[in-house]
XYZ file of C-alpha atoms in Angstrom:
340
model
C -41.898 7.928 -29.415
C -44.065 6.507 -26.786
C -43.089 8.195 -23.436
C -41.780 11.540 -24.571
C -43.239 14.607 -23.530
C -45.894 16.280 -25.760
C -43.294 18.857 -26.731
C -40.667 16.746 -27.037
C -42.713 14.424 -29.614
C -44.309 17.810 -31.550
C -40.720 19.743 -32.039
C -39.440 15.991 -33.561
C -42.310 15.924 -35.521
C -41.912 19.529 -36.856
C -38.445 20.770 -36.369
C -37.813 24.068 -36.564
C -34.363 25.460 -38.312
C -34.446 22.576 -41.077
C -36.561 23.051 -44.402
C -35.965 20.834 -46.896
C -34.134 17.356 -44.836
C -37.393 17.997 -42.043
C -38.378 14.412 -43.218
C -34.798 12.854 -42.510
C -34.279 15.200 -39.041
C -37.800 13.792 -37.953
C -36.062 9.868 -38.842
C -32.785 10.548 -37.320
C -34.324 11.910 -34.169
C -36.462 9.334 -33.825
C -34.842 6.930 -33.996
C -31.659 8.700 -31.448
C -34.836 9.004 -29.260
C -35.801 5.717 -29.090
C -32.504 4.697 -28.394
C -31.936 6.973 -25.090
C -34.875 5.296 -23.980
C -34.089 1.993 -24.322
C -30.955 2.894 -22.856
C -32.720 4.106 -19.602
C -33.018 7.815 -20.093
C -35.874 9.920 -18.257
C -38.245 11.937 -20.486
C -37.106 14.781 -18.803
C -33.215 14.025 -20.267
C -34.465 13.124 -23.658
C -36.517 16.432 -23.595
C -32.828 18.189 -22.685
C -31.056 16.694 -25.283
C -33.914 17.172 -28.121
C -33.974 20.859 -26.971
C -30.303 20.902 -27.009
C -30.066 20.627 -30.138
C -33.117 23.089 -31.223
C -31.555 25.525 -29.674
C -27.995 25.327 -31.616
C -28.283 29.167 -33.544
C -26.521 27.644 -36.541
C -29.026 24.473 -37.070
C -29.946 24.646 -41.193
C -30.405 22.373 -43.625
C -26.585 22.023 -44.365
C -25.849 21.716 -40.098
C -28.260 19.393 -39.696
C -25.918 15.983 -39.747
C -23.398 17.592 -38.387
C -25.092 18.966 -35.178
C -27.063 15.846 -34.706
C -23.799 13.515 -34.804
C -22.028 15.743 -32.266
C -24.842 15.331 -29.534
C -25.503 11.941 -30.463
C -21.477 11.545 -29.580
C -21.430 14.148 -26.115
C -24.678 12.496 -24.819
C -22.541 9.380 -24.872
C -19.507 10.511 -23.268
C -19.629 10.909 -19.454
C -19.562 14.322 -17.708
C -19.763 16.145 -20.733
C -21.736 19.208 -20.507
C -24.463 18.007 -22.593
C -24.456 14.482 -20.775
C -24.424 16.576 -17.792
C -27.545 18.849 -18.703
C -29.086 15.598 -19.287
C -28.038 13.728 -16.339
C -29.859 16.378 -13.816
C -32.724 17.617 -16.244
C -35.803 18.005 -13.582
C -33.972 16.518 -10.706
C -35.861 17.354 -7.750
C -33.657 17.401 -4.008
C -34.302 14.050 -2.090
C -33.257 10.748 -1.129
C -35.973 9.123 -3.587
C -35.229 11.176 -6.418
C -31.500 10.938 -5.603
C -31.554 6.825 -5.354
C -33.459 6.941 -9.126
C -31.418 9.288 -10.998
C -28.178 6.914 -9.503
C -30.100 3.954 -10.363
C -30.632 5.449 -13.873
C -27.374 6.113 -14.297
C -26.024 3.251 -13.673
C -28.576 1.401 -16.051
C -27.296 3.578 -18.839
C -23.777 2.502 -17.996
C -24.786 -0.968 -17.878
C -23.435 -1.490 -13.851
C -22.981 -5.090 -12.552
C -21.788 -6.900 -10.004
C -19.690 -10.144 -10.856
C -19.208 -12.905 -8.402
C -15.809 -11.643 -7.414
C -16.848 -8.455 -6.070
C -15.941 -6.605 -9.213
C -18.472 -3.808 -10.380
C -18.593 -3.565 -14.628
C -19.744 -1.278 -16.702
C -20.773 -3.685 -19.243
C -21.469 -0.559 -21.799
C -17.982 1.466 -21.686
C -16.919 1.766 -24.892
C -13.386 1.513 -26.224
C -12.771 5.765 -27.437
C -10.032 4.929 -29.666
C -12.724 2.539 -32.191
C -15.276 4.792 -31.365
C -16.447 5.080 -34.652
C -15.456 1.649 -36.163
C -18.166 0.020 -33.684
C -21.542 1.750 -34.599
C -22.759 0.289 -31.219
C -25.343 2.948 -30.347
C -25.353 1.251 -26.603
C -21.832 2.336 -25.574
C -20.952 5.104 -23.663
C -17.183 6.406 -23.258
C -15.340 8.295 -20.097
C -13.015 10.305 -21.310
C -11.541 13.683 -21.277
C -9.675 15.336 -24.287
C -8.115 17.920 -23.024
C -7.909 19.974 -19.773
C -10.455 22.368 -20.801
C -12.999 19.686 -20.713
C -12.136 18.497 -16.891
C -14.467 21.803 -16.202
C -17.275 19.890 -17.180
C -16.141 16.845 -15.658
C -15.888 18.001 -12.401
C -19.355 19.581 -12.842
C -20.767 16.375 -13.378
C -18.403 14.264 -10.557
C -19.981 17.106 -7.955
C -23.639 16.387 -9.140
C -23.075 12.874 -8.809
C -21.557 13.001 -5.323
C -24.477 15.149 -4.207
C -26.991 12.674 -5.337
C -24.801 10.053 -3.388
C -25.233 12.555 0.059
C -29.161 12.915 -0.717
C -29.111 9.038 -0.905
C -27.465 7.645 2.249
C -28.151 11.410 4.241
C -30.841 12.484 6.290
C -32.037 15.906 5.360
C -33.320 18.478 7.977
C -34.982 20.620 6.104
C -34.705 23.738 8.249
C -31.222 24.817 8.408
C -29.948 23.328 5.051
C -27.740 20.887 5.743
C -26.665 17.139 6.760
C -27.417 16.418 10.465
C -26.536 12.619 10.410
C -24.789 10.512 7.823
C -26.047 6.982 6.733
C -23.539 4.432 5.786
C -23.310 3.400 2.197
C -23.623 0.098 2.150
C -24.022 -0.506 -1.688
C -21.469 -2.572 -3.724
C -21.977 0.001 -7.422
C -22.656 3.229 -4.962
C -18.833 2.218 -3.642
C -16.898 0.936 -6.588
C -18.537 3.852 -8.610
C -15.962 6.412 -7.520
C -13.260 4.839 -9.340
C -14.624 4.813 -12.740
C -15.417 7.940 -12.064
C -11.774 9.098 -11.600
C -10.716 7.082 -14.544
C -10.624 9.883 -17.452
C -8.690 12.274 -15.489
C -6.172 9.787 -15.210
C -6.124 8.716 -18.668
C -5.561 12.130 -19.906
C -2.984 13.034 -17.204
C -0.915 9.660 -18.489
C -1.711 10.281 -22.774
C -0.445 13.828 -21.974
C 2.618 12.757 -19.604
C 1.280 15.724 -16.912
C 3.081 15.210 -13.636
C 2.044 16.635 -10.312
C 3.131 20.313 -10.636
C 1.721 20.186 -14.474
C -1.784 19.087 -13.367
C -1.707 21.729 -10.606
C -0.928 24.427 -12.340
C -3.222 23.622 -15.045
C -6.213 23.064 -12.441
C -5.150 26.842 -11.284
C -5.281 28.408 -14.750
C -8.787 25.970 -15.498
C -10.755 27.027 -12.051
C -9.206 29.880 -10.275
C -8.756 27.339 -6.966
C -5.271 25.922 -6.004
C -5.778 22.042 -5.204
C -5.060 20.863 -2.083
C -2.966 18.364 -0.910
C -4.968 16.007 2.274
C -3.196 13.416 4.224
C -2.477 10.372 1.817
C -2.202 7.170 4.634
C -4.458 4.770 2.860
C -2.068 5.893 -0.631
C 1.392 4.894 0.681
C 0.599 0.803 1.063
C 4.142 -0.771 0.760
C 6.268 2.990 -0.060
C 8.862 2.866 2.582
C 9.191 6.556 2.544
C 5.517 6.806 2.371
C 6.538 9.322 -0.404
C 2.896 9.185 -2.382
C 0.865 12.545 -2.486
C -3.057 12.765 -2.861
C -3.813 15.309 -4.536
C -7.911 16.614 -4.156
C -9.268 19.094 -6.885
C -11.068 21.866 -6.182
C -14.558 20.750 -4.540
C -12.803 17.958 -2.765
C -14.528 15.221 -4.676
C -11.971 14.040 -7.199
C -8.453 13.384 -6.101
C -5.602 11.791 -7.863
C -2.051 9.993 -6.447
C 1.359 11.091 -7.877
C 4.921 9.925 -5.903
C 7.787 11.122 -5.605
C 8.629 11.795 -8.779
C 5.449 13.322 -10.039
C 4.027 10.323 -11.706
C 0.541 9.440 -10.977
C -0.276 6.151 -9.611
C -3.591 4.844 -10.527
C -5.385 1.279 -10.526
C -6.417 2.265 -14.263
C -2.938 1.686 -15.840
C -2.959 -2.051 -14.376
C -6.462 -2.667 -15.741
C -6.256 -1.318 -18.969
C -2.923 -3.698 -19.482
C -5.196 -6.261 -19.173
C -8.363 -4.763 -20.523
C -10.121 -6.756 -23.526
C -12.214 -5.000 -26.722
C -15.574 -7.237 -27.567
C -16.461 -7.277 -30.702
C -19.320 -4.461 -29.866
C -16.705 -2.358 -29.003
C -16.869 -2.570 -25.010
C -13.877 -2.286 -22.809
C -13.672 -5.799 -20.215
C -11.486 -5.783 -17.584
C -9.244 -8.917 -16.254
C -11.314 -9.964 -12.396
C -8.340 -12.552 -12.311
C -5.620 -11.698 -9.722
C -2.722 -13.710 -10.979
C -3.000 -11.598 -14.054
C -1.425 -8.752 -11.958
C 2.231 -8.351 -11.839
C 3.359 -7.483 -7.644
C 3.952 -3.871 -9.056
C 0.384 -3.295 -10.760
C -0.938 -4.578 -7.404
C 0.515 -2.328 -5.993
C -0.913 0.419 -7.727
C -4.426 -0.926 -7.457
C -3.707 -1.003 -3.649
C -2.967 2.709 -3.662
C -4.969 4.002 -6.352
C -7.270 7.262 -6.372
C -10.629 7.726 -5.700
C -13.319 9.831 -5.977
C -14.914 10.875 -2.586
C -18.504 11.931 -2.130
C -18.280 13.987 0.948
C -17.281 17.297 0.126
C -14.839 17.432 3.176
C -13.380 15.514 5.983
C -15.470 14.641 9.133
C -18.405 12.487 10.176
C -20.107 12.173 6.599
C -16.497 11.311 4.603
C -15.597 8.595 6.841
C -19.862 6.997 6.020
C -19.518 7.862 2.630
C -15.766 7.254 1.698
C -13.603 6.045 3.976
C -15.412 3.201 5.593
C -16.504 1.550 2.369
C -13.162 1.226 1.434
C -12.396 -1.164 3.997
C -11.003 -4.616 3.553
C -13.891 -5.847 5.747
C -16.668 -3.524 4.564
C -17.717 -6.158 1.469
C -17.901 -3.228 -0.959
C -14.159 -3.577 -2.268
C -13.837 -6.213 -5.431
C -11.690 -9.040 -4.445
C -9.218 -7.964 -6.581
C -8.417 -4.751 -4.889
C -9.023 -6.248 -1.125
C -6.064 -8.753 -2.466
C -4.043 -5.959 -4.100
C -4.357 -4.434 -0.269
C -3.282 -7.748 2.033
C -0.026 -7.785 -0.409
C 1.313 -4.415 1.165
Protein backbone atom coordinates (compact mmCIF):
# COMPACT_ATOMS: atom_id res chain seq x y z
CA UNK A 1 0.00 0.00 0.00
CA UNK A 2 2.95 2.08 -0.75
CA UNK A 3 1.66 5.52 -2.00
CA UNK A 4 -1.68 5.80 -0.28
CA UNK A 5 -2.44 8.44 1.97
CA UNK A 6 -1.93 7.90 5.74
CA UNK A 7 -5.70 7.67 6.10
CA UNK A 8 -6.30 5.84 3.32
CA UNK A 9 -3.69 3.02 4.49
CA UNK A 10 -5.04 3.28 8.48
CA UNK A 11 -9.03 2.95 7.59
CA UNK A 12 -7.76 -0.38 5.28
CA UNK A 13 -5.92 -1.44 8.02
CA UNK A 14 -8.79 -1.01 10.57
CA UNK A 15 -12.08 -0.79 8.87
CA UNK A 16 -14.74 0.42 10.53
CA UNK A 17 -18.48 -1.21 10.02
CA UNK A 18 -16.97 -4.89 9.70
CA UNK A 19 -16.26 -7.05 12.96
CA UNK A 20 -15.64 -10.35 12.47
CA UNK A 21 -14.39 -10.60 8.22
CA UNK A 22 -11.95 -7.18 9.31
CA UNK A 23 -9.06 -9.63 8.37
CA UNK A 24 -10.57 -10.54 4.82
CA UNK A 25 -11.93 -6.60 4.20
CA UNK A 26 -8.24 -5.53 5.06
CA UNK A 27 -7.09 -8.49 2.05
CA UNK A 28 -9.71 -7.61 -0.37
CA UNK A 29 -8.96 -3.93 -0.12
CA UNK A 30 -5.64 -4.35 -0.47
CA UNK A 31 -5.29 -5.97 -2.85
CA UNK A 32 -8.39 -3.68 -5.06
CA UNK A 33 -5.89 -0.95 -3.93
CA UNK A 34 -3.00 -2.11 -5.36
CA UNK A 35 -4.65 -2.72 -8.41
CA UNK A 36 -6.03 1.04 -9.02
CA UNK A 37 -2.59 1.87 -8.69
CA UNK A 38 -1.06 -0.13 -11.00
CA UNK A 39 -3.73 0.84 -13.17
CA UNK A 40 -2.69 4.59 -12.92
CA UNK A 41 -4.98 5.95 -10.27
CA UNK A 42 -3.96 9.14 -8.09
CA UNK A 43 -3.89 8.70 -4.29
CA UNK A 44 -6.32 11.20 -4.14
CA UNK A 45 -8.93 8.72 -6.35
CA UNK A 46 -7.97 5.68 -4.44
CA UNK A 47 -8.61 7.72 -1.19
CA UNK A 48 -12.34 8.49 -2.93
CA UNK A 49 -13.08 5.17 -3.68
CA UNK A 50 -11.74 3.60 -0.19
CA UNK A 51 -13.93 6.30 1.49
CA UNK A 52 -16.67 5.47 -0.81
CA UNK A 53 -17.17 2.61 0.41
CA UNK A 54 -16.71 3.50 4.35
CA UNK A 55 -19.21 5.60 4.05
CA UNK A 56 -22.02 3.05 2.62
CA UNK A 57 -24.63 3.24 6.04
CA UNK A 58 -25.41 -0.43 5.47
CA UNK A 59 -21.57 -1.79 5.43
CA UNK A 60 -21.67 -5.04 8.13
CA UNK A 61 -20.23 -8.08 8.25
CA UNK A 62 -22.94 -9.73 5.98
CA UNK A 63 -22.60 -6.38 3.24
CA UNK A 64 -19.23 -6.57 3.19
CA UNK A 65 -18.73 -8.71 -0.31
CA UNK A 66 -21.43 -7.37 -1.62
CA UNK A 67 -20.56 -3.60 -1.29
CA UNK A 68 -16.99 -4.20 -2.13
CA UNK A 69 -17.89 -6.09 -5.55
CA UNK A 70 -20.25 -3.28 -6.58
CA UNK A 71 -17.46 -0.50 -6.37
CA UNK A 72 -14.90 -2.72 -7.52
CA UNK A 73 -17.47 -3.04 -10.75
CA UNK A 74 -18.65 1.12 -10.92
CA UNK A 75 -14.97 2.20 -10.47
CA UNK A 76 -14.51 0.23 -13.67
CA UNK A 77 -17.23 1.45 -15.71
CA UNK A 78 -16.79 4.93 -17.25
CA UNK A 79 -18.80 7.99 -16.11
CA UNK A 80 -20.33 6.29 -13.42
CA UNK A 81 -20.84 8.34 -10.44
CA UNK A 82 -18.38 6.61 -8.41
CA UNK A 83 -15.78 6.53 -11.41
CA UNK A 84 -16.70 10.06 -11.63
CA UNK A 85 -16.03 11.03 -7.84
CA UNK A 86 -12.86 9.37 -8.52
CA UNK A 87 -11.93 10.79 -11.74
CA UNK A 88 -11.92 14.59 -10.23
CA UNK A 89 -11.00 13.72 -6.48
CA UNK A 90 -8.56 16.88 -5.59
CA UNK A 91 -8.47 18.25 -9.05
CA UNK A 92 -7.15 21.59 -8.80
CA UNK A 93 -8.21 24.33 -12.00
CA UNK A 94 -5.23 24.57 -14.53
CA UNK A 95 -3.68 23.63 -17.63
CA UNK A 96 -1.01 21.38 -15.67
CA UNK A 97 -3.36 19.73 -13.54
CA UNK A 98 -5.82 19.49 -16.45
CA UNK A 99 -3.05 17.81 -18.99
CA UNK A 100 -2.32 15.05 -15.87
CA UNK A 101 -5.67 14.08 -14.85
CA UNK A 102 -6.26 13.53 -19.06
CA UNK A 103 -3.04 11.86 -19.19
CA UNK A 104 -4.20 9.66 -16.24
CA UNK A 105 -7.10 8.87 -17.71
CA UNK A 106 -6.12 7.78 -20.58
CA UNK A 107 -3.41 5.46 -18.90
CA UNK A 108 -6.23 3.79 -17.05
CA UNK A 109 -7.99 3.22 -20.35
CA UNK A 110 -4.95 1.94 -21.84
CA UNK A 111 -4.96 4.85 -24.97
CA UNK A 112 -2.73 4.20 -28.05
CA UNK A 113 -2.01 5.28 -31.13
CA UNK A 114 -1.57 2.58 -33.99
CA UNK A 115 0.28 3.30 -37.14
CA UNK A 116 -2.90 3.97 -39.03
CA UNK A 117 -4.01 6.83 -37.12
CA UNK A 118 -6.39 4.79 -35.06
CA UNK A 119 -6.55 5.65 -31.21
CA UNK A 120 -7.30 2.14 -28.91
CA UNK A 121 -8.28 1.68 -25.80
CA UNK A 122 -6.35 -1.38 -25.34
CA UNK A 123 -8.30 -1.97 -21.79
CA UNK A 124 -12.18 -1.72 -22.85
CA UNK A 125 -13.67 -4.57 -21.78
CA UNK A 126 -16.33 -6.62 -23.53
CA UNK A 127 -19.77 -5.83 -20.79
CA UNK A 128 -21.60 -8.74 -21.94
CA UNK A 129 -18.45 -11.41 -20.42
CA UNK A 130 -17.91 -9.09 -17.86
CA UNK A 131 -17.76 -11.51 -15.34
CA UNK A 132 -16.49 -14.62 -17.28
CA UNK A 133 -13.02 -12.64 -17.74
CA UNK A 134 -11.81 -11.87 -14.11
CA UNK A 135 -9.41 -9.37 -15.86
CA UNK A 136 -9.11 -6.81 -13.05
CA UNK A 137 -7.39 -4.39 -15.89
CA UNK A 138 -10.53 -3.79 -17.98
CA UNK A 139 -12.69 -1.07 -17.82
CA UNK A 140 -16.26 -0.96 -19.64
CA UNK A 141 -18.35 2.21 -21.23
CA UNK A 142 -21.58 1.58 -20.92
CA UNK A 143 -24.87 2.84 -19.85
CA UNK A 144 -27.82 0.61 -18.58
CA UNK A 145 -30.46 2.54 -18.65
CA UNK A 146 -31.43 6.23 -19.14
CA UNK A 147 -31.29 7.02 -15.59
CA UNK A 148 -27.64 6.43 -15.62
CA UNK A 149 -26.88 8.96 -18.74
CA UNK A 150 -27.22 11.61 -15.62
CA UNK A 151 -24.05 10.51 -14.50
CA UNK A 152 -22.65 10.15 -17.78
CA UNK A 153 -23.07 13.43 -18.84
CA UNK A 154 -21.61 14.56 -15.48
CA UNK A 155 -18.56 12.93 -16.23
CA UNK A 156 -18.47 13.84 -20.38
CA UNK A 157 -18.75 17.74 -18.95
CA UNK A 158 -15.76 17.21 -16.47
CA UNK A 159 -13.83 15.74 -19.09
CA UNK A 160 -14.47 18.45 -21.68
CA UNK A 161 -13.54 21.06 -19.09
CA UNK A 162 -10.25 19.51 -18.41
CA UNK A 163 -9.83 19.47 -22.32
CA UNK A 164 -10.60 23.69 -22.24
CA UNK A 165 -8.06 24.07 -19.14
CA UNK A 166 -5.59 22.10 -21.40
CA UNK A 167 -5.38 23.79 -24.82
CA UNK A 168 -7.02 27.40 -23.11
CA UNK A 169 -5.41 30.25 -21.76
CA UNK A 170 -6.92 31.31 -18.50
CA UNK A 171 -7.24 35.03 -17.42
CA UNK A 172 -7.72 34.79 -14.17
CA UNK A 173 -9.62 38.01 -13.53
CA UNK A 174 -12.87 37.86 -15.18
CA UNK A 175 -13.37 34.01 -15.24
CA UNK A 176 -13.29 32.98 -18.44
CA UNK A 177 -11.47 31.88 -21.86
CA UNK A 178 -9.85 34.89 -23.62
CA UNK A 179 -8.02 32.89 -26.43
CA UNK A 180 -8.34 29.30 -27.53
CA UNK A 181 -5.27 27.01 -28.31
CA UNK A 182 -5.61 24.46 -30.96
CA UNK A 183 -5.68 20.85 -29.97
CA UNK A 184 -3.29 19.35 -31.72
CA UNK A 185 -3.22 15.87 -29.95
CA UNK A 186 -4.07 12.60 -31.82
CA UNK A 187 -5.98 10.73 -28.15
CA UNK A 188 -7.20 14.49 -26.99
CA UNK A 189 -9.14 14.29 -30.67
CA UNK A 190 -10.21 10.74 -31.23
CA UNK A 191 -11.23 10.72 -27.46
CA UNK A 192 -14.64 12.26 -28.10
CA UNK A 193 -15.89 9.37 -29.87
CA UNK A 194 -15.41 6.75 -27.36
CA UNK A 195 -16.77 8.95 -25.32
CA UNK A 196 -20.14 9.07 -27.17
CA UNK A 197 -20.08 5.38 -27.61
CA UNK A 198 -22.45 4.16 -24.58
CA UNK A 199 -25.12 6.51 -25.34
CA UNK A 200 -25.31 5.04 -28.56
CA UNK A 201 -25.20 1.57 -27.54
CA UNK A 202 -28.05 1.96 -25.26
CA UNK A 203 -30.11 4.12 -27.68
CA UNK A 204 -29.63 0.99 -30.38
CA UNK A 205 -30.14 -2.22 -27.41
CA UNK A 206 -33.27 -0.18 -26.49
CA UNK A 207 -34.45 0.67 -30.23
CA UNK A 208 -34.97 4.66 -28.93
CA UNK A 209 -35.44 6.82 -31.98
CA UNK A 210 -35.07 10.57 -32.09
CA UNK A 211 -38.34 11.75 -30.43
CA UNK A 212 -37.83 8.71 -27.73
CA UNK A 213 -34.34 9.94 -26.70
CA UNK A 214 -35.69 13.51 -26.52
CA UNK A 215 -38.31 13.10 -24.56
CA UNK A 216 -36.52 10.92 -22.26
CA UNK A 217 -33.53 13.57 -21.96
CA UNK A 218 -36.61 16.07 -20.94
CA UNK A 219 -38.09 13.85 -18.23
CA UNK A 220 -34.03 12.87 -17.09
CA UNK A 221 -32.71 16.75 -16.89
CA UNK A 222 -35.44 19.25 -17.04
CA UNK A 223 -33.58 20.81 -20.46
CA UNK A 224 -35.07 20.20 -24.00
CA UNK A 225 -32.02 19.20 -26.38
CA UNK A 226 -31.28 21.17 -29.07
CA UNK A 227 -31.00 20.55 -32.46
CA UNK A 228 -27.46 22.64 -34.15
CA UNK A 229 -26.76 22.72 -37.78
CA UNK A 230 -25.68 19.08 -38.88
CA UNK A 231 -23.34 19.96 -42.34
CA UNK A 232 -20.38 17.83 -41.47
CA UNK A 233 -23.45 14.82 -40.62
CA UNK A 234 -25.13 14.71 -44.06
CA UNK A 235 -21.81 13.32 -46.18
CA UNK A 236 -23.44 11.54 -49.23
CA UNK A 237 -27.61 12.10 -47.93
CA UNK A 238 -29.01 13.73 -50.95
CA UNK A 239 -31.68 15.33 -48.94
CA UNK A 240 -29.16 16.12 -46.36
CA UNK A 241 -32.01 14.67 -44.16
CA UNK A 242 -29.55 13.73 -40.96
CA UNK A 243 -30.27 15.65 -37.61
CA UNK A 244 -27.58 16.31 -34.80
CA UNK A 245 -28.95 16.22 -31.98
CA UNK A 246 -26.72 18.07 -28.78
CA UNK A 247 -27.78 17.18 -25.10
CA UNK A 248 -28.16 19.47 -22.64
CA UNK A 249 -24.59 21.14 -21.89
CA UNK A 250 -23.77 20.98 -25.54
CA UNK A 251 -21.01 18.46 -25.14
CA UNK A 252 -22.53 15.18 -26.24
CA UNK A 253 -24.52 15.03 -29.41
CA UNK A 254 -25.86 12.14 -31.32
CA UNK A 255 -27.08 11.72 -35.34
CA UNK A 256 -30.54 10.24 -36.16
CA UNK A 257 -32.09 10.60 -40.08
CA UNK A 258 -34.94 10.77 -41.34
CA UNK A 259 -36.52 8.17 -39.92
CA UNK A 260 -35.37 8.50 -36.37
CA UNK A 261 -32.63 6.01 -36.44
CA UNK A 262 -29.36 7.00 -35.11
CA UNK A 263 -26.38 6.84 -37.22
CA UNK A 264 -23.22 6.19 -35.44
CA UNK A 265 -19.56 4.94 -36.43
CA UNK A 266 -20.05 2.42 -33.36
CA UNK A 267 -22.49 0.02 -35.15
CA UNK A 268 -19.79 -0.45 -38.08
CA UNK A 269 -17.02 -1.12 -35.55
CA UNK A 270 -18.57 -3.31 -33.30
CA UNK A 271 -19.56 -5.59 -36.59
CA UNK A 272 -16.15 -6.01 -36.83
CA UNK A 273 -15.01 -5.76 -33.26
CA UNK A 274 -12.89 -8.87 -31.86
CA UNK A 275 -13.01 -10.32 -27.92
CA UNK A 276 -9.20 -11.33 -26.71
CA UNK A 277 -9.02 -13.84 -24.64
CA UNK A 278 -8.62 -11.18 -21.54
CA UNK A 279 -11.79 -10.05 -22.37
CA UNK A 280 -10.89 -6.69 -24.35
CA UNK A 281 -12.93 -5.34 -27.16
CA UNK A 282 -10.36 -4.79 -30.65
CA UNK A 283 -11.57 -3.01 -33.32
CA UNK A 284 -10.95 -3.83 -37.26
CA UNK A 285 -8.12 -0.54 -38.46
CA UNK A 286 -8.61 -2.33 -41.94
CA UNK A 287 -10.76 -0.32 -44.42
CA UNK A 288 -11.78 -2.98 -46.85
CA UNK A 289 -13.45 -4.58 -43.91
CA UNK A 290 -16.14 -1.82 -44.24
CA UNK A 291 -19.09 -2.35 -46.38
CA UNK A 292 -19.81 1.40 -48.63
CA UNK A 293 -22.85 1.73 -46.16
CA UNK A 294 -20.86 1.33 -42.72
CA UNK A 295 -18.51 3.91 -44.28
CA UNK A 296 -20.83 5.84 -44.55
CA UNK A 297 -21.85 5.94 -41.16
CA UNK A 298 -18.33 6.34 -39.85
CA UNK A 299 -18.20 9.41 -42.22
CA UNK A 300 -21.18 10.95 -40.47
CA UNK A 301 -20.98 9.69 -37.11
CA UNK A 302 -21.42 11.70 -33.69
CA UNK A 303 -19.14 13.24 -31.60
CA UNK A 304 -18.58 14.58 -28.50
CA UNK A 305 -17.54 18.33 -28.51
CA UNK A 306 -15.51 20.01 -25.82
CA UNK A 307 -16.53 23.55 -26.24
CA UNK A 308 -19.56 24.16 -24.50
CA UNK A 309 -20.97 26.29 -27.46
CA UNK A 310 -20.34 27.48 -30.91
CA UNK A 311 -17.71 30.25 -31.64
CA UNK A 312 -13.97 30.80 -31.56
CA UNK A 313 -13.08 27.97 -28.92
CA UNK A 314 -15.50 25.05 -30.76
CA UNK A 315 -14.03 25.51 -34.05
CA UNK A 316 -9.96 25.02 -31.89
CA UNK A 317 -11.33 22.44 -29.93
CA UNK A 318 -13.85 20.52 -32.23
CA UNK A 319 -14.29 21.43 -35.44
CA UNK A 320 -10.83 21.90 -36.77
CA UNK A 321 -9.46 18.62 -35.49
CA UNK A 322 -11.87 16.92 -37.35
CA UNK A 323 -10.45 17.84 -40.52
CA UNK A 324 -9.29 15.55 -43.25
CA UNK A 325 -6.00 17.51 -43.22
CA UNK A 326 -5.66 18.19 -39.49
CA UNK A 327 -3.66 14.55 -38.88
CA UNK A 328 -5.83 13.87 -35.83
CA UNK A 329 -8.58 11.74 -37.78
CA UNK A 330 -7.60 7.74 -38.01
CA UNK A 331 -7.17 6.79 -41.55
CA UNK A 332 -10.04 4.91 -41.44
CA UNK A 333 -12.47 7.67 -40.85
CA UNK A 334 -10.44 10.34 -43.20
CA UNK A 335 -11.19 7.36 -45.92
CA UNK A 336 -14.78 6.80 -44.74
CA UNK A 337 -14.93 10.86 -45.50
CA UNK A 338 -13.18 11.06 -49.29
CA UNK A 339 -15.96 8.22 -50.19
CA UNK A 340 -18.90 10.83 -49.80
Amino acid sequence: MTGLFKRTRELIKSPNGVDKRRTLMTATLSTQTTHLMNDGWLPKSIAAYVDEIFNDEQLSDETMQAILSKAWLEAHRVGSHLFTKMYVAGFHRGGVPATDRLEMLYAILGMTVSSANFVKMTKLGHWPTRFENKNADLYYLHIENMAECQDYLEFVKQVAFMMRLKHHTWNGIRSKYETSHQLDKVIDNQLRYYLSKPVVDLVKRDQLTQGDVAEKIVQLTGTPVSYPKANFHNRGVVDNSHVKMAMPGYHLELIFNAQGDIISMWPALEAHQTVTKSGALVFSEEQTDYSLSELQMIANTESTNYANAGGQIHQSLDVKPANRHAGLESDLRNYAKSKF
